[in-house]
Amino acid sequence: MTDEGEALHIPASDHRLGLLQGDGDPEDATLWEHVKPRRLQEDDWMRFESYTAEIFAAMGMDLDTPGTRATPRRFLLALFDSTSGYEGDPKLLTAFPTECRGGPDCRISQIIEGPISFFALCEHHALPFHGVAHVGYIAHEQIIGISKMTRLVRLFARRFTVQERIGQEVADHLVELMQPHGVAVHLEATHLCTQMRGVREEDSKTWTSFWRGAYEDDSSLRDEFLGAARRG
Ligand SMILES: [Zn+2]
Ligand SMILES: [Zn+2]
């Protein structure tokens, strides 16, 4: 007999649990993404708005039009939203228990997730860089769901940061969280700070890869992962 109750009886050790997001996963409330809310007082917003208006005017913007009158405030709100990653605490993210299916020597195949799109602000210019992340891991006794992987990448991306740091932070947190046999992170991004000014290399992309655990000494794992990441 199948009914809804029975459908929920999935053993906690089932690897597929990582794919079943949404239903019954309390972390989908994503409170960990907003545990440190930044609160700016209204008079701070007003002051920042006037500074921003002054800067935009000096650059040449006519602030006295219907389209631009609210631009300084909209800009600040967009900046605030784009840096919401500072409000989260990745340490509150939890993993699911599973079983290592690798036998006595504990070797199982890698799981590769991606592309995970992300948007970040470069800390050198405060201009956006954006692209996709691929994350690979070889689970041991803990796994996490795809939605959490996506949220973890975005938590570190929605800040003033650099591409290398996002990759390191994602890799190190996954190691801490899952204690897996290995973690690989690959990021591919377009940096508007180089594209919009100076040398106008419009098609250039920056690639970075990070290896932890088994990936550090096994080039076949790295090749398999990079092959998947480059296929998108
Ligand atoms: Zn930059
Ligand atoms: Zn294991």
XYZ file of N, CA and C and ligand atoms in Angstrom:
698
model
N 0.841 -1.197 0.000
C 0.000 0.000 0.000
C 0.874 1.244 0.000
N 0.561 2.175 -0.858
C 1.334 3.413 -0.839
C 0.419 4.577 -0.475
N 0.876 5.311 0.479
C 0.194 6.575 0.793
C 1.287 7.584 1.105
N 0.884 8.767 1.435
C 1.883 9.808 1.653
C 2.842 9.474 2.789
N 2.264 8.867 3.840
C 3.089 8.537 5.007
C 4.202 7.580 4.629
N 3.837 6.572 3.845
C 4.827 5.580 3.474
C 5.907 6.185 2.570
N 5.489 7.100 1.720
C 6.448 7.714 0.803
C 7.558 8.451 1.549
N 7.276 8.825 2.781
C 8.290 9.558 3.540
C 9.280 8.636 4.257
N 9.001 7.338 4.218
C 9.874 6.403 4.925
C 11.103 6.048 4.107
N 11.944 7.007 3.950
C 13.183 6.789 3.199
C 14.296 6.662 4.233
N 15.094 5.604 4.154
C 16.145 5.476 5.166
C 17.060 6.688 5.184
N 17.442 7.067 6.376
C 18.283 8.264 6.514
C 19.618 8.082 5.822
N 19.975 6.822 5.583
C 21.286 6.586 4.978
C 21.236 6.688 3.453
N 20.037 6.875 2.909
C 19.922 6.864 1.448
C 20.585 8.095 0.838
N 21.498 7.834 -0.082
C 22.198 8.941 -0.743
C 21.233 9.885 -1.447
N 20.126 9.304 -1.940
C 19.200 10.136 -2.706
C 18.548 11.201 -1.851
N 18.653 11.057 -0.535
C 18.089 12.094 0.325
C 18.611 13.474 -0.056
N 19.831 13.481 -0.506
C 20.422 14.762 -0.889
C 19.701 15.418 -2.046
N 18.955 14.616 -2.784
C 18.254 15.183 -3.934
C 16.829 15.590 -3.592
N 16.369 15.162 -2.427
C 14.976 15.427 -2.072
C 14.892 16.682 -1.221
N 14.918 17.816 -1.853
C 14.865 19.035 -1.068
C 13.427 19.493 -0.953
N 13.256 20.453 -0.078
C 11.927 21.052 0.031
C 11.107 20.362 1.089
N 10.613 19.174 0.807
C 9.709 18.514 1.734
C 10.418 18.087 3.006
N 9.944 18.569 4.098
C 10.399 18.060 5.379
C 11.820 18.428 5.756
N 12.457 19.288 5.018
C 13.808 19.689 5.386
C 13.737 21.052 6.070
N 13.915 21.058 7.402
C 13.733 22.324 8.119
C 14.704 23.410 7.666
N 15.836 22.990 7.104
C 16.793 24.015 6.690
C 16.350 24.768 5.455
N 15.312 24.262 4.795
C 14.825 25.028 3.664
C 14.206 26.339 4.104
N 13.982 26.479 5.411
C 13.563 27.783 5.925
C 14.728 28.771 5.820
N 15.940 28.253 5.655
C 17.152 29.034 5.390
C 17.429 30.126 6.409
N 17.066 29.885 7.658
C 17.336 30.893 8.688
C 18.827 31.188 8.814
N 19.636 30.175 8.534
C 21.089 30.363 8.647
C 21.610 31.404 7.672
N 20.822 31.720 6.652
C 21.275 32.746 5.706
C 21.017 34.161 6.208
N 20.241 34.266 7.275
C 19.869 35.618 7.753
C 20.019 35.767 9.260
N 21.020 35.128 9.823
C 21.149 35.177 11.286
C 21.816 36.453 11.794
N 22.489 37.167 10.894
C 23.170 38.395 11.338
C 22.671 39.583 10.518
N 21.397 39.940 10.658
C 20.862 41.014 9.819
C 21.608 42.334 10.042
N 21.915 43.000 8.934
C 22.558 44.314 9.038
C 21.458 45.350 9.161
N 21.545 46.164 10.170
C 20.495 47.163 10.349
C 21.103 48.552 10.205
N 20.638 49.271 9.196
C 21.099 50.652 9.011
C 19.948 51.577 9.390
N 20.270 52.588 10.167
C 19.244 53.550 10.596
C 18.815 54.415 9.412
N 17.602 54.909 9.495
C 17.075 55.740 8.410
C 17.958 56.977 8.166
N 18.486 57.569 9.242
C 19.328 58.761 8.990
C 20.653 58.382 8.305
N 21.126 57.146 8.523
C 22.305 56.674 7.779
C 21.967 56.546 6.288
N 20.811 55.911 6.007
C 20.398 55.786 4.605
C 20.337 57.153 3.937
N 19.771 58.145 4.630
C 19.618 59.490 4.062
C 20.985 60.099 3.761
N 21.893 59.932 4.707
C 23.233 60.492 4.539
C 23.951 59.805 3.365
N 23.878 58.479 3.324
C 24.539 57.731 2.237
C 23.940 58.118 0.886
N 22.625 58.348 0.901
C 21.935 58.729 -0.329
C 22.466 60.081 -0.831
N 22.701 60.983 0.089
C 23.189 62.291 -0.361
C 24.638 62.198 -0.850
N 25.448 61.355 -0.210
C 26.827 61.152 -0.702
C 26.788 60.558 -2.107
N 25.929 59.550 -2.273
C 25.837 58.862 -3.564
C 25.362 59.817 -4.647
N 24.379 60.650 -4.312
C 23.866 61.636 -5.272
C 24.989 62.580 -5.683
N 25.792 62.983 -4.709
C 26.895 63.913 -4.975
C 27.911 63.264 -5.926
N 28.219 62.002 -5.671
C 29.187 61.294 -6.514
C 28.629 61.108 -7.931
N 27.376 60.649 -8.035
C 26.790 60.424 -9.359
C 26.715 61.730 -10.141
N 26.386 62.814 -9.476
C 26.319 64.117 -10.153
C 27.697 64.524 -10.654
N 28.707 64.301 -9.807
C 30.069 64.656 -10.210
C 30.525 63.841 -11.414
N 30.029 62.595 -11.543
C 30.381 61.743 -12.679
C 29.639 62.164 -13.939
N 28.575 62.946 -13.767
C 27.848 63.413 -14.941
C 26.369 63.095 -14.964
N 25.862 62.394 -13.986
C 24.439 62.033 -14.006
C 23.573 63.247 -13.695
N 22.506 63.395 -14.483
C 21.511 64.424 -14.186
C 20.506 63.809 -13.221
N 20.552 64.246 -11.989
C 19.688 63.628 -10.968
C 18.302 64.246 -10.922
N 18.106 65.227 -11.777
C 16.840 65.940 -11.727
C 15.901 65.489 -12.846
N 15.753 64.198 -13.017
C 14.822 63.675 -14.019
C 13.969 62.604 -13.331
N 12.809 62.298 -13.905
C 11.959 61.272 -13.269
C 12.671 59.926 -13.152
N 13.543 59.632 -14.104
C 14.233 58.339 -14.081
C 15.365 58.258 -13.083
N 15.923 59.381 -12.698
C 17.129 59.351 -11.873
C 16.966 59.902 -10.462
N 15.821 60.509 -10.179
C 15.662 61.128 -8.861
C 15.867 60.127 -7.726
N 15.377 58.930 -7.925
C 15.506 57.915 -6.855
C 16.705 56.991 -7.065
N 17.536 57.303 -8.041
C 18.649 56.395 -8.357
C 19.641 56.211 -7.199
N 20.027 57.268 -6.494
C 20.964 57.033 -5.385
C 20.419 56.039 -4.360
N 19.142 56.162 -4.012
C 18.567 55.216 -3.049
C 18.479 53.814 -3.649
N 18.053 53.745 -4.913
C 17.963 52.423 -5.549
C 19.338 51.759 -5.624
N 20.340 52.570 -5.924
C 21.702 52.035 -5.994
C 22.118 51.449 -4.640
N 21.861 52.207 -3.577
C 22.245 51.737 -2.238
C 21.480 50.478 -1.845
N 20.202 50.419 -2.197
C 19.423 49.218 -1.875
C 19.921 48.016 -2.671
N 20.294 48.267 -3.927
C 20.831 47.176 -4.751
C 22.154 46.680 -4.158
N 22.967 47.619 -3.680
C 24.245 47.268 -3.059
C 24.003 46.444 -1.786
N 23.018 46.861 -1.030
C 22.665 46.162 0.208
C 22.227 44.723 -0.109
N 21.341 44.581 -1.096
C 20.854 43.242 -1.466
C 21.977 42.367 -2.020
N 22.860 42.984 -2.788
C 23.939 42.212 -3.428
C 24.984 41.733 -2.435
N 24.953 42.264 -1.224
C 25.949 41.885 -0.211
C 25.282 41.166 0.963
N 24.130 40.556 0.700
C 23.376 39.902 1.783
C 24.096 38.684 2.355
N 25.148 38.237 1.667
C 25.898 37.090 2.181
C 26.510 37.339 3.548
N 26.729 38.614 3.900
C 27.286 38.912 5.227
C 26.309 38.560 6.348
N 25.046 38.344 6.012
C 24.042 38.089 7.050
C 23.934 36.617 7.431
N 24.590 35.768 6.663
C 24.448 34.336 6.922
C 25.576 33.784 7.771
N 25.343 32.623 8.320
C 26.374 31.928 9.077
C 26.462 30.492 8.567
N 27.460 30.198 7.738
C 27.555 28.856 7.153
C 27.766 27.775 8.207
N 28.210 28.162 9.396
C 28.438 27.155 10.436
C 27.126 26.538 10.921
N 26.015 27.187 10.626
C 24.723 26.648 11.054
C 24.160 25.632 10.060
N 24.827 25.518 8.927
C 24.405 24.540 7.922
C 24.711 23.142 8.464
N 23.799 22.210 8.256
C 24.063 20.854 8.738
C 24.020 19.858 7.584
N 24.639 18.733 7.806
C 24.702 17.690 6.783
C 23.810 16.516 7.196
N 23.469 15.669 6.235
C 22.699 14.455 6.521
C 23.665 13.322 6.819
N 23.325 12.491 7.792
C 24.151 11.287 7.947
C 23.885 10.334 6.794
N 24.894 9.674 6.354
C 24.735 8.662 5.311
C 25.695 7.536 5.661
N 25.892 6.607 4.759
C 26.871 5.563 5.027
C 27.940 5.670 3.976
N 29.145 5.489 4.376
C 30.165 5.409 3.362
C 29.960 4.090 2.639
N 29.765 4.146 1.313
C 29.509 2.914 0.554
C 30.788 2.388 -0.083
N 31.876 2.872 0.411
C 33.127 2.563 -0.278
C 33.815 1.285 0.170
N 33.200 0.525 1.085
C 33.855 -0.694 1.548
C 34.997 -0.370 2.489
N 35.823 -1.380 2.776
C 36.876 -1.200 3.786
C 37.817 -0.025 3.488
N 38.136 0.163 2.216
C 39.074 1.249 1.934
C 38.331 2.558 1.672
N 37.011 2.516 1.780
C 36.251 3.742 1.828
C 36.394 4.607 0.582
N 36.350 3.974 -0.599
C 36.449 4.781 -1.819
C 35.139 4.719 -2.578
N 34.525 5.829 -2.770
C 33.324 5.852 -3.604
C 33.484 6.962 -4.621
N 32.583 6.967 -5.579
C 32.771 7.921 -6.661
C 32.369 9.324 -6.244
N 32.816 10.255 -7.034
C 32.520 11.642 -6.703
C 31.123 12.041 -7.175
N 30.579 13.007 -6.469
C 29.298 13.602 -6.833
C 29.647 15.008 -7.328
N 29.145 15.356 -8.508
C 29.475 16.677 -9.053
C 28.195 17.468 -9.223
N 28.182 18.643 -8.655
C 26.994 19.480 -8.768
C 27.336 20.792 -9.461
N 26.432 21.217 -10.343
C 26.636 22.468 -11.043
C 25.944 22.406 -12.391
N 25.920 23.468 -13.160
C 26.480 24.775 -12.789
C 25.600 25.501 -11.773
N 26.266 26.113 -10.790
C 25.579 26.938 -9.791
C 25.928 28.387 -10.134
N 24.955 29.156 -10.564
C 25.275 30.530 -10.961
C 25.461 31.405 -9.725
N 26.348 32.379 -9.843
C 26.561 33.290 -8.705
C 26.898 34.692 -9.207
N 26.639 35.660 -8.363
C 26.973 37.060 -8.617
C 27.697 37.585 -7.393
N 28.792 38.302 -7.619
C 29.584 38.821 -6.507
C 30.051 40.230 -6.849
N 30.565 40.932 -5.839
C 31.171 42.241 -6.082
C 32.654 42.138 -5.789
N 33.472 42.538 -6.751
C 34.918 42.475 -6.560
C 35.315 43.481 -5.493
N 36.137 43.045 -4.541
C 36.469 43.943 -3.431
C 37.446 45.052 -3.848
N 38.044 44.922 -5.037
C 38.970 45.968 -5.473
C 38.259 47.133 -6.133
N 37.158 46.854 -6.826
C 36.461 47.901 -7.567
C 34.993 48.045 -7.182
N 34.480 47.134 -6.394
C 33.053 47.102 -6.040
C 32.181 46.981 -7.290
N 32.727 46.358 -8.329
C 31.951 46.088 -9.538
C 31.671 44.580 -9.591
N 30.615 44.183 -10.288
C 30.245 42.760 -10.265
C 31.198 41.842 -11.013
N 31.306 40.637 -10.505
C 31.805 39.531 -11.323
C 30.786 38.416 -11.132
N 30.579 37.647 -12.211
C 29.516 36.650 -12.148
C 29.890 35.469 -13.009
N 29.366 34.331 -12.635
C 29.705 33.141 -13.390
C 29.037 31.928 -12.794
N 29.707 30.794 -12.953
C 29.144 29.546 -12.435
C 30.191 28.780 -11.623
N 29.687 28.046 -10.672
C 30.526 27.185 -9.840
C 30.136 25.736 -10.096
N 31.139 24.852 -10.037
C 30.887 23.414 -9.982
C 31.543 22.924 -8.700
N 30.846 22.064 -8.005
C 31.378 21.532 -6.763
C 31.359 20.014 -6.858
N 32.487 19.403 -6.557
C 32.564 17.942 -6.537
C 32.939 17.494 -5.141
N 32.429 16.346 -4.733
C 32.884 15.810 -3.456
C 32.768 14.296 -3.450
N 33.578 13.721 -2.592
C 33.533 12.276 -2.382
C 33.077 12.119 -0.943
N 31.827 11.705 -0.798
C 31.219 11.673 0.527
C 31.822 10.576 1.393
N 31.772 10.789 2.685
C 32.129 9.724 3.626
C 30.861 9.412 4.423
N 30.663 10.032 5.576
C 29.476 9.699 6.369
C 28.445 10.819 6.407
N 28.706 11.882 5.672
C 27.784 13.023 5.662
C 27.596 13.493 4.226
N 26.386 13.940 3.913
C 26.147 14.565 2.609
C 25.306 15.819 2.828
N 25.263 16.687 1.838
C 24.320 17.803 1.923
C 23.550 17.881 0.612
N 22.387 18.501 0.664
C 21.532 18.589 -0.519
C 22.026 19.627 -1.504
N 21.570 19.477 -2.730
C 21.987 20.402 -3.794
C 21.572 21.835 -3.478
N 20.392 22.002 -2.902
C 19.940 23.376 -2.643
C 20.864 24.051 -1.638
N 21.388 23.270 -0.698
C 22.298 23.860 0.289
C 23.638 24.198 -0.332
N 24.065 23.381 -1.280
C 25.310 23.649 -1.986
C 25.190 24.995 -2.713
N 24.057 25.168 -3.383
C 23.801 26.421 -4.098
C 23.808 27.598 -3.132
N 23.149 27.412 -2.000
C 23.064 28.516 -1.039
C 24.412 28.839 -0.422
N 25.228 27.808 -0.220
C 26.556 28.038 0.354
C 27.413 28.863 -0.611
N 27.372 28.513 -1.889
C 28.139 29.270 -2.890
C 27.669 30.730 -2.882
N 26.365 30.924 -2.866
C 25.844 32.297 -2.935
C 26.090 33.074 -1.651
N 26.125 32.369 -0.529
C 26.407 33.052 0.737
C 27.791 33.702 0.704
N 28.757 33.005 0.116
C 30.103 33.561 0.039
C 30.266 34.507 -1.141
N 29.403 34.387 -2.148
C 29.511 35.258 -3.315
C 28.866 36.627 -3.063
N 27.794 36.651 -2.333
C 27.082 37.926 -2.151
C 27.762 38.788 -1.098
N 28.944 39.214 -1.444
C 29.778 40.029 -0.559
C 30.732 40.829 -1.440
N 31.574 41.623 -0.807
C 32.723 42.201 -1.503
C 33.811 41.151 -1.352
N 34.228 40.564 -2.439
C 35.152 39.443 -2.311
C 35.989 39.304 -3.571
N 36.735 38.226 -3.674
C 37.462 37.894 -4.900
C 37.163 36.435 -5.218
N 37.317 36.082 -6.468
C 36.958 34.730 -6.922
C 37.701 33.640 -6.129
N 38.996 33.871 -5.878
C 39.798 32.866 -5.162
C 39.226 32.617 -3.771
N 38.806 33.685 -3.111
C 38.312 33.513 -1.738
C 37.003 32.723 -1.727
N 36.115 32.996 -2.688
C 34.844 32.243 -2.723
C 35.146 30.752 -2.821
N 36.053 30.397 -3.728
C 36.381 28.980 -3.921
C 36.972 28.353 -2.669
N 37.889 29.085 -2.014
C 38.496 28.554 -0.786
C 37.467 28.403 0.317
N 36.607 29.398 0.451
C 35.615 29.341 1.523
C 34.635 28.188 1.313
N 34.196 28.013 0.069
C 33.269 26.913 -0.216
C 33.970 25.581 0.069
N 35.186 25.420 -0.427
C 35.906 24.157 -0.232
C 36.143 23.886 1.258
N 36.625 24.893 1.987
C 36.942 24.672 3.401
C 35.690 24.397 4.232
N 34.599 25.078 3.913
C 33.385 24.809 4.685
C 32.809 23.433 4.393
N 32.919 22.991 3.162
C 32.412 21.651 2.860
C 33.258 20.589 3.558
N 34.561 20.829 3.646
C 35.424 19.887 4.366
C 35.004 19.835 5.836
N 34.812 20.995 6.421
C 34.438 21.073 7.831
C 33.064 20.435 8.081
N 32.146 20.706 7.178
C 30.760 20.271 7.349
C 30.576 18.768 7.150
N 31.176 18.228 6.084
C 30.894 16.834 5.730
C 32.023 15.873 6.079
N 33.209 16.405 6.398
C 34.380 15.539 6.594
C 34.447 14.496 5.468
N 34.389 14.941 4.227
C 34.354 13.993 3.108
C 35.762 13.493 2.774
N 35.834 12.585 1.804
C 37.155 12.129 1.367
C 37.847 13.182 0.516
N 37.040 14.029 -0.110
C 37.652 15.084 -0.911
C 36.616 16.089 -1.376
N 37.103 17.283 -1.695
C 36.229 18.335 -2.232
C 36.958 19.028 -3.376
N 36.222 19.326 -4.436
C 36.762 20.104 -5.554
C 35.788 21.240 -5.847
N 36.338 22.407 -6.094
C 35.491 23.549 -6.444
C 36.100 24.211 -7.662
N 35.280 24.488 -8.654
C 35.749 25.166 -9.856
C 34.842 26.361 -10.108
N 35.456 27.516 -10.305
C 34.683 28.727 -10.580
C 35.128 29.313 -11.901
N 34.145 29.772 -12.654
C 34.415 30.395 -13.946
C 33.606 31.677 -13.944
N 34.300 32.822 -14.071
C 33.554 34.077 -13.946
C 34.039 35.146 -14.905
N 33.137 36.062 -15.169
C 33.385 37.237 -15.983
C 33.447 38.431 -15.036
N 34.517 39.215 -15.155
C 34.703 40.336 -14.227
C 34.424 41.655 -14.925
N 33.377 42.317 -14.496
C 33.018 43.580 -15.153
C 34.071 44.658 -14.919
N 34.833 44.561 -13.839
C 35.857 45.588 -13.601
C 36.930 45.556 -14.681
N 37.160 44.399 -15.290
C 38.128 44.378 -16.390
C 37.439 44.608 -17.738
N 36.157 44.242 -17.829
C 35.470 44.354 -19.114
C 34.940 45.750 -19.413
N 34.545 46.485 -18.360
C 33.891 47.773 -18.585
C 34.874 48.919 -18.725
N 36.140 48.665 -18.390
C 37.097 49.760 -18.360
C 38.459 49.221 -18.783
N 39.417 50.142 -18.935
C 40.769 49.704 -19.261
C 40.810 48.847 -20.501
N 41.461 47.714 -20.351
C 41.696 46.837 -21.495
C 40.457 46.151 -22.034
N 39.313 46.395 -21.910
C 38.146 45.853 -22.593
C 38.302 44.461 -23.190
N 38.650 43.512 -22.349
C 38.709 42.133 -22.844
C 37.344 41.517 -22.636
N 36.488 41.753 -23.609
C 35.080 41.432 -23.387
C 34.763 39.950 -23.226
N 35.586 39.121 -23.832
C 35.241 37.702 -23.748
C 36.044 36.938 -22.707
N 36.894 37.649 -21.976
C 37.775 36.900 -21.083
C 37.029 36.369 -19.874
N 37.439 35.177 -19.470
C 36.865 34.561 -18.276
C 38.007 34.148 -17.376
N 37.738 34.154 -16.090
C 38.744 33.740 -15.126
C 38.319 32.403 -14.535
N 39.237 31.443 -14.585
C 38.959 30.091 -14.079
C 39.803 29.845 -12.846
N 39.189 29.300 -11.810
C 39.970 28.919 -10.633
C 39.459 27.578 -10.117
N 40.398 26.748 -9.651
C 40.030 25.437 -9.105
C 40.678 25.251 -7.742
N 39.987 24.534 -6.890
C 40.459 24.298 -5.519
C 40.289 22.824 -5.208
N 41.309 22.240 -4.628
C 41.296 20.788 -4.355
C 41.541 20.522 -2.884
N 40.762 19.614 -2.333
C 40.974 19.197 -0.943
C 40.925 17.669 -0.897
N 41.685 17.095 0.002
C 41.632 15.649 0.236
C 42.068 14.834 -0.967
N 41.261 13.817 -1.311
C 41.622 12.866 -2.366
C 41.940 13.539 -3.699
N 41.340 14.684 -3.970
C 41.593 15.377 -5.238
C 43.029 15.891 -5.326
N 43.644 16.117 -4.148
C 45.003 16.663 -4.156
C 46.011 15.677 -4.722
N 45.780 14.359 -4.490
C 46.779 13.412 -4.995
C 46.279 12.506 -6.111
N 45.064 12.710 -6.599
C 44.543 11.820 -7.635
C 44.168 12.630 -8.879
N 45.062 12.614 -9.860
C 44.824 13.456 -11.038
C 43.645 12.946 -11.865
N 43.312 11.635 -11.759
C 42.174 11.145 -12.545
C 40.858 11.716 -11.995
N 40.793 11.904 -10.667
C 39.605 12.535 -10.075
C 39.492 13.979 -10.554
N 40.631 14.670 -10.572
C 40.625 16.071 -11.015
C 40.201 16.165 -12.472
N 40.726 15.253 -13.306
C 40.383 15.281 -14.732
C 38.900 15.029 -14.944
N 38.374 14.045 -14.195
C 36.960 13.714 -14.327
C 36.106 14.925 -13.916
N 36.499 15.553 -12.822
C 35.756 16.714 -12.324
C 35.828 17.880 -13.311
N 37.031 18.199 -13.773
C 37.179 19.336 -14.688
C 36.464 19.080 -16.016
N 36.474 17.822 -16.440
C 35.761 17.469 -17.678
C 34.298 17.777 -17.526
N 33.724 17.407 -16.388
C 32.300 17.669 -16.136
C 32.053 19.164 -16.023
N 32.946 19.869 -15.324
C 32.759 21.317 -15.129
C 32.840 22.061 -16.459
N 33.732 21.631 -17.338
C 33.899 22.357 -18.614
C 32.771 22.068 -19.592
N 32.148 20.895 -19.412
C 30.972 20.627 -20.253
C 29.789 21.457 -19.780
N 29.907 22.054 -18.589
C 28.844 22.879 -18.055
C 27.869 22.049 -17.288
Zn 37.913 44.357 -9.731
Zn 34.243 6.821 3.624
